[in-house]
Short mmCIF file of N, CA and C in Angstrom, two decimals:
data_model
loop_
_atom_site.label_atom_id
_atom_site.label_comp_id
_atom_site.label_asym_id
_atom_site.label_seq_id
_atom_site.Cartn_x
_atom_site.Cartn_y
_atom_site.Cartn_z
N MET D 939 -16.07 -18.49 8.21
CA MET D 939 -16.55 -17.39 7.13
C MET D 939 -16.34 -15.96 7.22
N PRO D 940 -17.71 -15.50 8.19
CA PRO D 940 -17.92 -14.46 8.60
C PRO D 940 -16.74 -13.86 9.72
N ARG D 941 -16.21 -14.73 10.44
CA ARG D 941 -14.71 -13.98 11.25
C ARG D 941 -14.05 -13.63 10.71
N SER D 942 -13.40 -14.26 9.67
CA SER D 942 -12.67 -13.97 8.71
C SER D 942 -12.93 -12.95 7.40
N ILE D 943 -14.03 -12.79 7.27
CA ILE D 943 -14.09 -11.75 6.10
C ILE D 943 -14.21 -10.53 7.28
N ALA D 944 -14.94 -10.51 8.21
CA ALA D 944 -15.09 -9.27 9.06
C ALA D 944 -13.55 -8.96 9.36
N TYR D 945 -12.93 -9.54 9.89
CA TYR D 945 -11.50 -9.34 9.73
C TYR D 945 -10.34 -8.50 8.77
N TYR D 946 -10.73 -9.43 7.28
CA TYR D 946 -10.09 -8.69 6.46
C TYR D 946 -10.50 -7.47 6.50
N ARG D 947 -12.00 -7.18 6.06
CA ARG D 947 -12.70 -6.04 6.01
C ARG D 947 -12.66 -5.06 6.62
N ASP D 948 -12.66 -5.16 8.61
CA ASP D 948 -12.50 -3.81 9.52
C ASP D 948 -11.31 -4.00 9.77
N GLN D 949 -10.64 -4.48 9.91
CA GLN D 949 -9.15 -4.59 10.57
C GLN D 949 -7.80 -4.71 9.29
N LEU D 950 -8.13 -5.05 8.35
CA LEU D 950 -7.11 -4.86 7.30
C LEU D 950 -7.81 -4.01 6.39
N GLY D 951 -8.54 -3.39 6.42
CA GLY D 951 -8.32 -3.18 5.32
C GLY D 951 -9.29 -2.86 3.79
N PHE D 952 -9.67 -4.01 3.67
CA PHE D 952 -10.18 -4.88 2.57
C PHE D 952 -11.65 -4.59 2.11
N ASN D 953 -11.73 -3.64 1.68
CA ASN D 953 -12.96 -3.06 2.19
C ASN D 953 -13.09 -2.15 0.96
N ASP D 954 -13.35 -2.23 -0.53
CA ASP D 954 -12.98 -1.38 -1.63
C ASP D 954 -14.28 -2.02 -2.16
N HIS D 955 -14.45 -3.40 -2.03
CA HIS D 955 -15.30 -3.91 -2.70
C HIS D 955 -15.52 -5.72 -1.81
N VAL D 956 -16.69 -6.05 -1.41
CA VAL D 956 -17.02 -7.59 -1.25
C VAL D 956 -17.33 -8.56 -1.87
N SER D 957 -16.99 -9.54 -2.14
CA SER D 957 -18.36 -10.29 -2.89
C SER D 957 -17.84 -11.56 -2.37
N GLU D 958 -18.88 -12.12 -2.09
CA GLU D 958 -19.37 -13.36 -1.25
C GLU D 958 -20.28 -14.31 -2.07
N TRP D 959 -20.03 -15.34 -2.15
CA TRP D 959 -20.64 -16.67 -2.63
C TRP D 959 -21.33 -17.26 -1.86
N GLY D 960 -22.56 -18.38 -2.36
CA GLY D 960 -22.99 -19.46 -1.33
C GLY D 960 -23.99 -19.26 -0.01
N GLU D 961 -24.42 -19.78 0.56
CA GLU D 961 -25.37 -19.64 1.03
C GLU D 961 -25.06 -20.96 2.31
N PRO D 962 -24.67 -21.07 3.57
CA PRO D 962 -23.60 -19.70 4.00
C PRO D 962 -22.33 -19.51 3.04
N THR D 963 -21.73 -18.35 3.34
CA THR D 963 -20.62 -17.84 2.48
C THR D 963 -19.62 -19.14 2.33
N ALA D 964 -18.86 -19.65 1.06
CA ALA D 964 -18.20 -20.63 1.24
C ALA D 964 -16.96 -19.86 0.44
N PHE D 965 -17.30 -18.61 -0.46
CA PHE D 965 -15.94 -17.83 -0.92
C PHE D 965 -16.50 -16.80 -1.02
N ALA D 966 -15.29 -15.78 -0.72
CA ALA D 966 -15.07 -14.25 -1.16
C ALA D 966 -13.97 -13.84 -1.55
N ILE D 967 -14.04 -12.88 -2.47
CA ILE D 967 -12.73 -11.71 -2.75
C ILE D 967 -13.06 -10.88 -2.11
N LEU D 968 -12.13 -9.89 -1.63
CA LEU D 968 -11.85 -8.46 -0.81
C LEU D 968 -11.38 -7.65 -1.46
N TRP D 969 -11.24 -6.48 -1.60
CA TRP D 969 -10.87 -5.77 -2.10
C TRP D 969 -9.76 -4.96 -0.93
N ARG D 970 -8.64 -4.32 -1.37
CA ARG D 970 -7.75 -3.27 -0.88
C ARG D 970 -6.70 -2.64 -2.24
N ARG D 971 -7.61 -2.04 -3.38
CA ARG D 971 -7.33 -1.72 -4.49
C ARG D 971 -5.57 -1.18 -4.00
N PRO D 972 -4.79 -1.83 -4.65
CA PRO D 972 -5.03 -2.59 -5.80
C PRO D 972 -4.66 -4.07 -5.60
N VAL D 973 -4.66 -4.44 -4.28
CA VAL D 973 -4.62 -6.15 -3.89
C VAL D 973 -6.09 -6.51 -4.00
N ALA D 974 -6.20 -8.15 -4.39
CA ALA D 974 -7.50 -8.60 -4.06
C ALA D 974 -7.21 -10.20 -3.12
N ILE D 975 -7.93 -10.03 -1.93
CA ILE D 975 -7.75 -11.17 -1.39
C ILE D 975 -8.79 -12.63 -1.69
N MET D 976 -8.26 -13.61 -1.83
CA MET D 976 -9.64 -14.70 -2.22
C MET D 976 -9.74 -15.23 -0.92
N LEU D 977 -10.68 -15.63 -0.22
CA LEU D 977 -10.80 -16.58 1.11
C LEU D 977 -11.84 -17.96 0.98
N ALA D 978 -11.44 -19.03 0.71
CA ALA D 978 -12.32 -20.39 0.27
C ALA D 978 -12.75 -20.94 2.15
N ASP D 979 -13.45 -21.45 1.98
CA ASP D 979 -13.94 -22.08 3.33
C ASP D 979 -13.73 -23.61 2.73
N THR D 980 -13.30 -24.33 3.84
CA THR D 980 -12.80 -25.74 3.75
C THR D 980 -13.84 -26.90 4.55
N ALA D 981 -13.81 -28.14 4.13
CA ALA D 981 -14.67 -29.24 4.47
C ALA D 981 -14.59 -29.28 5.78
N PRO D 982 -15.37 -29.40 6.88
CA PRO D 982 -15.14 -29.12 7.89
C PRO D 982 -14.26 -30.68 8.23
N GLY D 983 -13.18 -30.14 9.66
CA GLY D 983 -11.91 -31.44 10.08
C GLY D 983 -10.90 -31.28 9.02
N THR D 984 -10.42 -30.41 8.25
CA THR D 984 -9.41 -29.97 7.02
C THR D 984 -8.74 -29.36 8.17
N THR D 985 -7.57 -29.40 7.82
CA THR D 985 -6.39 -28.67 8.88
C THR D 985 -5.46 -28.27 7.62
N ILE D 986 -5.48 -26.66 8.24
CA ILE D 986 -4.80 -26.19 6.50
C ILE D 986 -3.67 -25.47 7.26
N THR D 987 -1.92 -26.27 7.29
CA THR D 987 -1.16 -25.87 7.89
C THR D 987 -0.46 -24.22 8.09
N PRO D 988 -0.54 -22.88 8.42
CA PRO D 988 0.06 -21.94 7.75
C PRO D 988 1.35 -22.06 7.45
N ASN D 989 1.57 -21.72 6.61
CA ASN D 989 3.74 -21.40 6.00
C ASN D 989 4.38 -21.19 7.31
N TRP D 990 4.50 -20.23 7.91
CA TRP D 990 5.14 -20.24 8.85
C TRP D 990 5.43 -20.90 9.75
N LYS D 991 4.53 -21.93 9.89
CA LYS D 991 4.75 -23.27 10.93
C LYS D 991 5.38 -24.66 10.40
N LEU D 992 5.45 -24.62 8.68
CA LEU D 992 6.75 -25.37 7.73
C LEU D 992 8.11 -24.45 7.92
N ARG D 993 8.00 -23.07 7.38
CA ARG D 993 9.36 -22.88 7.32
C ARG D 993 9.28 -21.69 8.04
N GLU D 994 10.84 -21.28 8.67
CA GLU D 994 10.41 -20.10 9.74
C GLU D 994 10.42 -18.49 8.52
N LYS D 995 10.07 -17.63 9.34
CA LYS D 995 9.77 -16.86 8.93
C LYS D 995 9.43 -16.46 7.46
N THR D 996 8.51 -17.80 6.74
CA THR D 996 7.58 -17.38 5.67
C THR D 996 6.38 -17.12 6.04
N SER D 997 5.21 -16.45 4.99
CA SER D 997 4.49 -15.95 5.04
C SER D 997 3.28 -17.09 4.41
N THR D 998 2.27 -17.08 4.48
CA THR D 998 0.54 -17.37 3.83
C THR D 998 1.07 -16.16 2.48
N VAL D 999 0.78 -15.17 2.80
CA VAL D 999 0.63 -13.80 1.86
C VAL D 999 1.59 -12.61 1.83
N TYR D 1000 2.18 -12.24 0.88
CA TYR D 1000 3.13 -11.37 1.07
C TYR D 1000 2.64 -10.17 0.08
N ILE D 1001 2.66 -8.74 0.70
CA ILE D 1001 1.72 -8.16 0.52
C ILE D 1001 2.46 -6.51 -0.57
N TRP D 1002 3.11 -6.47 -1.46
CA TRP D 1002 3.93 -5.59 -1.47
C TRP D 1002 3.08 -3.70 -1.50
N VAL D 1003 3.46 -2.91 -0.95
CA VAL D 1003 3.48 -1.55 -0.69
C VAL D 1003 3.68 -0.90 -0.43
N PRO D 1004 3.32 0.81 -0.84
CA PRO D 1004 4.34 1.54 -1.24
C PRO D 1004 4.80 2.60 -0.10
N ASP D 1005 3.86 2.24 1.35
CA ASP D 1005 4.91 2.82 2.10
C ASP D 1005 4.06 2.05 3.86
N ALA D 1006 4.98 1.05 3.70
CA ALA D 1006 4.49 0.21 4.96
C ALA D 1006 3.96 0.58 6.27
N LYS D 1007 5.04 1.80 6.76
CA LYS D 1007 4.75 2.10 7.63
C LYS D 1007 3.43 3.08 8.30
N ALA D 1008 3.02 3.89 6.85
CA ALA D 1008 1.57 4.19 6.83
C ALA D 1008 0.50 3.11 7.29
N ILE D 1009 0.78 1.93 6.61
CA ILE D 1009 -0.11 1.06 7.31
C ILE D 1009 0.12 0.29 7.79
N TYR D 1010 1.43 0.04 8.70
CA TYR D 1010 1.32 -0.29 10.05
C TYR D 1010 1.00 0.65 11.08
N ASP D 1011 0.81 1.79 10.96
CA ASP D 1011 0.40 2.81 11.91
C ASP D 1011 -1.09 2.95 11.68
N GLU D 1012 -1.60 2.57 10.45
CA GLU D 1012 -3.20 2.53 10.47
C GLU D 1012 -3.61 1.18 10.96
N PHE D 1013 -2.75 0.53 10.96
CA PHE D 1013 -3.39 -1.42 11.44
C PHE D 1013 -3.49 -1.14 12.97
N LEU D 1014 -2.53 -0.53 13.62
CA LEU D 1014 -2.16 -0.16 15.24
C LEU D 1014 -3.38 0.26 15.36
N ALA D 1015 -3.67 1.61 14.64
CA ALA D 1015 -4.96 2.49 14.89
C ALA D 1015 -6.08 1.61 15.44
N ARG D 1016 -6.15 0.39 14.73
CA ARG D 1016 -7.44 -0.08 14.17
C ARG D 1016 -7.42 -0.98 15.80
N GLY D 1017 -6.68 -1.47 16.29
CA GLY D 1017 -6.14 -2.21 16.99
C GLY D 1017 -6.19 -3.81 16.75
N VAL D 1018 -5.44 -4.12 15.76
CA VAL D 1018 -4.52 -5.19 14.70
C VAL D 1018 -3.12 -5.38 16.05
N GLU D 1019 -3.33 -6.97 15.87
CA GLU D 1019 -2.26 -7.59 16.60
C GLU D 1019 -1.44 -8.01 15.75
N MET D 1020 0.03 -7.19 15.91
CA MET D 1020 0.81 -7.81 15.11
C MET D 1020 1.82 -9.22 15.51
N ASP D 1021 2.14 -9.71 14.32
CA ASP D 1021 2.96 -10.97 14.47
C ASP D 1021 4.45 -10.40 15.11
N TYR D 1022 4.52 -9.72 14.34
CA TYR D 1022 6.08 -9.37 14.01
C TYR D 1022 5.74 -7.63 13.48
N ASP D 1023 6.20 -6.84 14.82
CA ASP D 1023 6.92 -5.49 14.48
C ASP D 1023 7.70 -4.88 13.15
N LEU D 1024 7.01 -3.92 12.53
CA LEU D 1024 8.13 -3.28 11.24
C LEU D 1024 9.11 -2.74 11.81
N TYR D 1025 10.09 -3.55 10.84
CA TYR D 1025 11.59 -3.59 10.71
C TYR D 1025 12.06 -3.90 9.83
N GLU D 1026 13.54 -2.76 9.73
CA GLU D 1026 14.07 -3.64 8.36
C GLU D 1026 14.50 -5.07 7.85
N ALA D 1027 13.88 -5.75 6.88
CA ALA D 1027 14.52 -7.47 7.15
C ALA D 1027 15.70 -7.38 5.99
N PRO D 1028 16.44 -8.04 6.54
CA PRO D 1028 17.98 -8.66 5.52
C PRO D 1028 17.64 -8.52 3.96
N HIS D 1029 16.28 -8.92 3.27
CA HIS D 1029 16.28 -8.74 1.99
C HIS D 1029 15.72 -7.75 1.10
N GLY D 1030 16.05 -5.96 2.70
CA GLY D 1030 15.81 -4.78 1.68
C GLY D 1030 14.59 -4.55 2.02
N CYS D 1031 14.04 -5.10 2.89
CA CYS D 1031 12.22 -4.41 2.69
C CYS D 1031 12.33 -3.92 3.93
N LEU D 1032 11.14 -2.97 3.85
CA LEU D 1032 10.68 -2.45 5.51
C LEU D 1032 9.20 -3.40 6.07
N GLU D 1033 9.12 -3.96 6.53
CA GLU D 1033 8.10 -5.02 6.24
C GLU D 1033 7.62 -4.97 8.29
N PHE D 1034 6.20 -5.69 8.51
CA PHE D 1034 5.56 -6.04 9.18
C PHE D 1034 4.89 -7.07 9.47
N GLY D 1035 4.29 -8.02 9.99
CA GLY D 1035 3.27 -9.06 9.60
C GLY D 1035 2.21 -8.93 10.77
N VAL D 1036 1.59 -9.69 10.07
CA VAL D 1036 -0.24 -10.19 10.99
C VAL D 1036 -0.68 -11.83 11.03
N SER D 1037 -1.76 -11.86 11.39
CA SER D 1037 -2.42 -13.13 11.21
C SER D 1037 -2.96 -13.06 10.82
N ASP D 1038 -3.93 -14.16 10.82
CA ASP D 1038 -5.81 -13.79 10.36
C ASP D 1038 -6.39 -14.57 11.74
N PRO D 1039 -7.44 -14.51 11.28
CA PRO D 1039 -7.93 -15.31 12.28
C PRO D 1039 -7.91 -16.77 12.00
N ASP D 1040 -7.35 -17.58 11.62
CA ASP D 1040 -7.11 -18.97 11.11
C ASP D 1040 -5.53 -19.17 11.10
N GLY D 1041 -4.68 -18.59 11.23
CA GLY D 1041 -3.22 -18.45 11.48
C GLY D 1041 -2.42 -18.08 10.80
N HIS D 1042 -2.93 -17.79 9.55
CA HIS D 1042 -2.21 -17.54 8.25
C HIS D 1042 -1.72 -15.96 8.35
N ASP D 1043 -0.26 -16.08 8.45
CA ASP D 1043 0.65 -14.68 8.58
C ASP D 1043 0.37 -14.54 6.92
N ILE D 1044 0.40 -12.63 7.31
CA ILE D 1044 0.44 -12.00 6.24
C ILE D 1044 1.12 -10.82 6.60
N SER D 1045 2.41 -11.06 5.64
CA SER D 1045 3.44 -9.76 5.62
C SER D 1045 2.65 -8.61 4.68
N PHE D 1046 3.51 -7.69 5.12
CA PHE D 1046 3.01 -6.07 4.00
C PHE D 1046 4.61 -5.92 4.47
N GLY D 1047 5.54 -5.91 3.09
CA GLY D 1047 6.48 -5.06 3.04
C GLY D 1047 6.83 -3.81 2.08
N GLN D 1048 7.64 -2.87 2.67
CA GLN D 1048 8.04 -2.01 1.40
C GLN D 1048 9.63 -2.14 0.61
N ASP D 1049 9.55 -2.00 -0.43
CA ASP D 1049 10.89 -2.39 -0.88
C ASP D 1049 11.79 -1.17 -0.58
N LEU D 1050 12.83 -1.66 -0.39
CA LEU D 1050 13.59 0.24 -0.21
C LEU D 1050 14.43 -0.11 -0.95
N GLY D 1051 15.06 -0.71 -1.98
CA GLY D 1051 16.16 -0.90 -2.55
C GLY D 1051 15.76 0.42 -4.03
#
C-alpha cells in the first residue's frame, strides 16, 4: 500500500487530498481534482489480474482529461514510465497509458470530437 500511495501521489499527481484508513493502511483515497482514485489492500496471496492481460488494449482505469498532452508532458518530467506513448486512438481520443506498481494500466484520454 505505501508503494502504491506514493506512486499515485508523487508520480501521477494525485495529491490534492490523500486519506488513509487502517493500521497499517488498508484503504486510501487520493484526489487529483476532479478525479479520485480508491486503493484497497488485498489479502496475502490474492492475485489480481490487470484488464490489459485479459483483453488487449484495455485499461483498468480510463481517465478523461481536458489536455492529454499537458498531462503526458507533466508525467514525462516526473520520470513516469509510459506503457504506451501519446497517440491518436481509433476511437477519437488523444491518449497515453501508464502502469501502477501492481501492473494495473491507467489510460488518460482527451476526446478529440
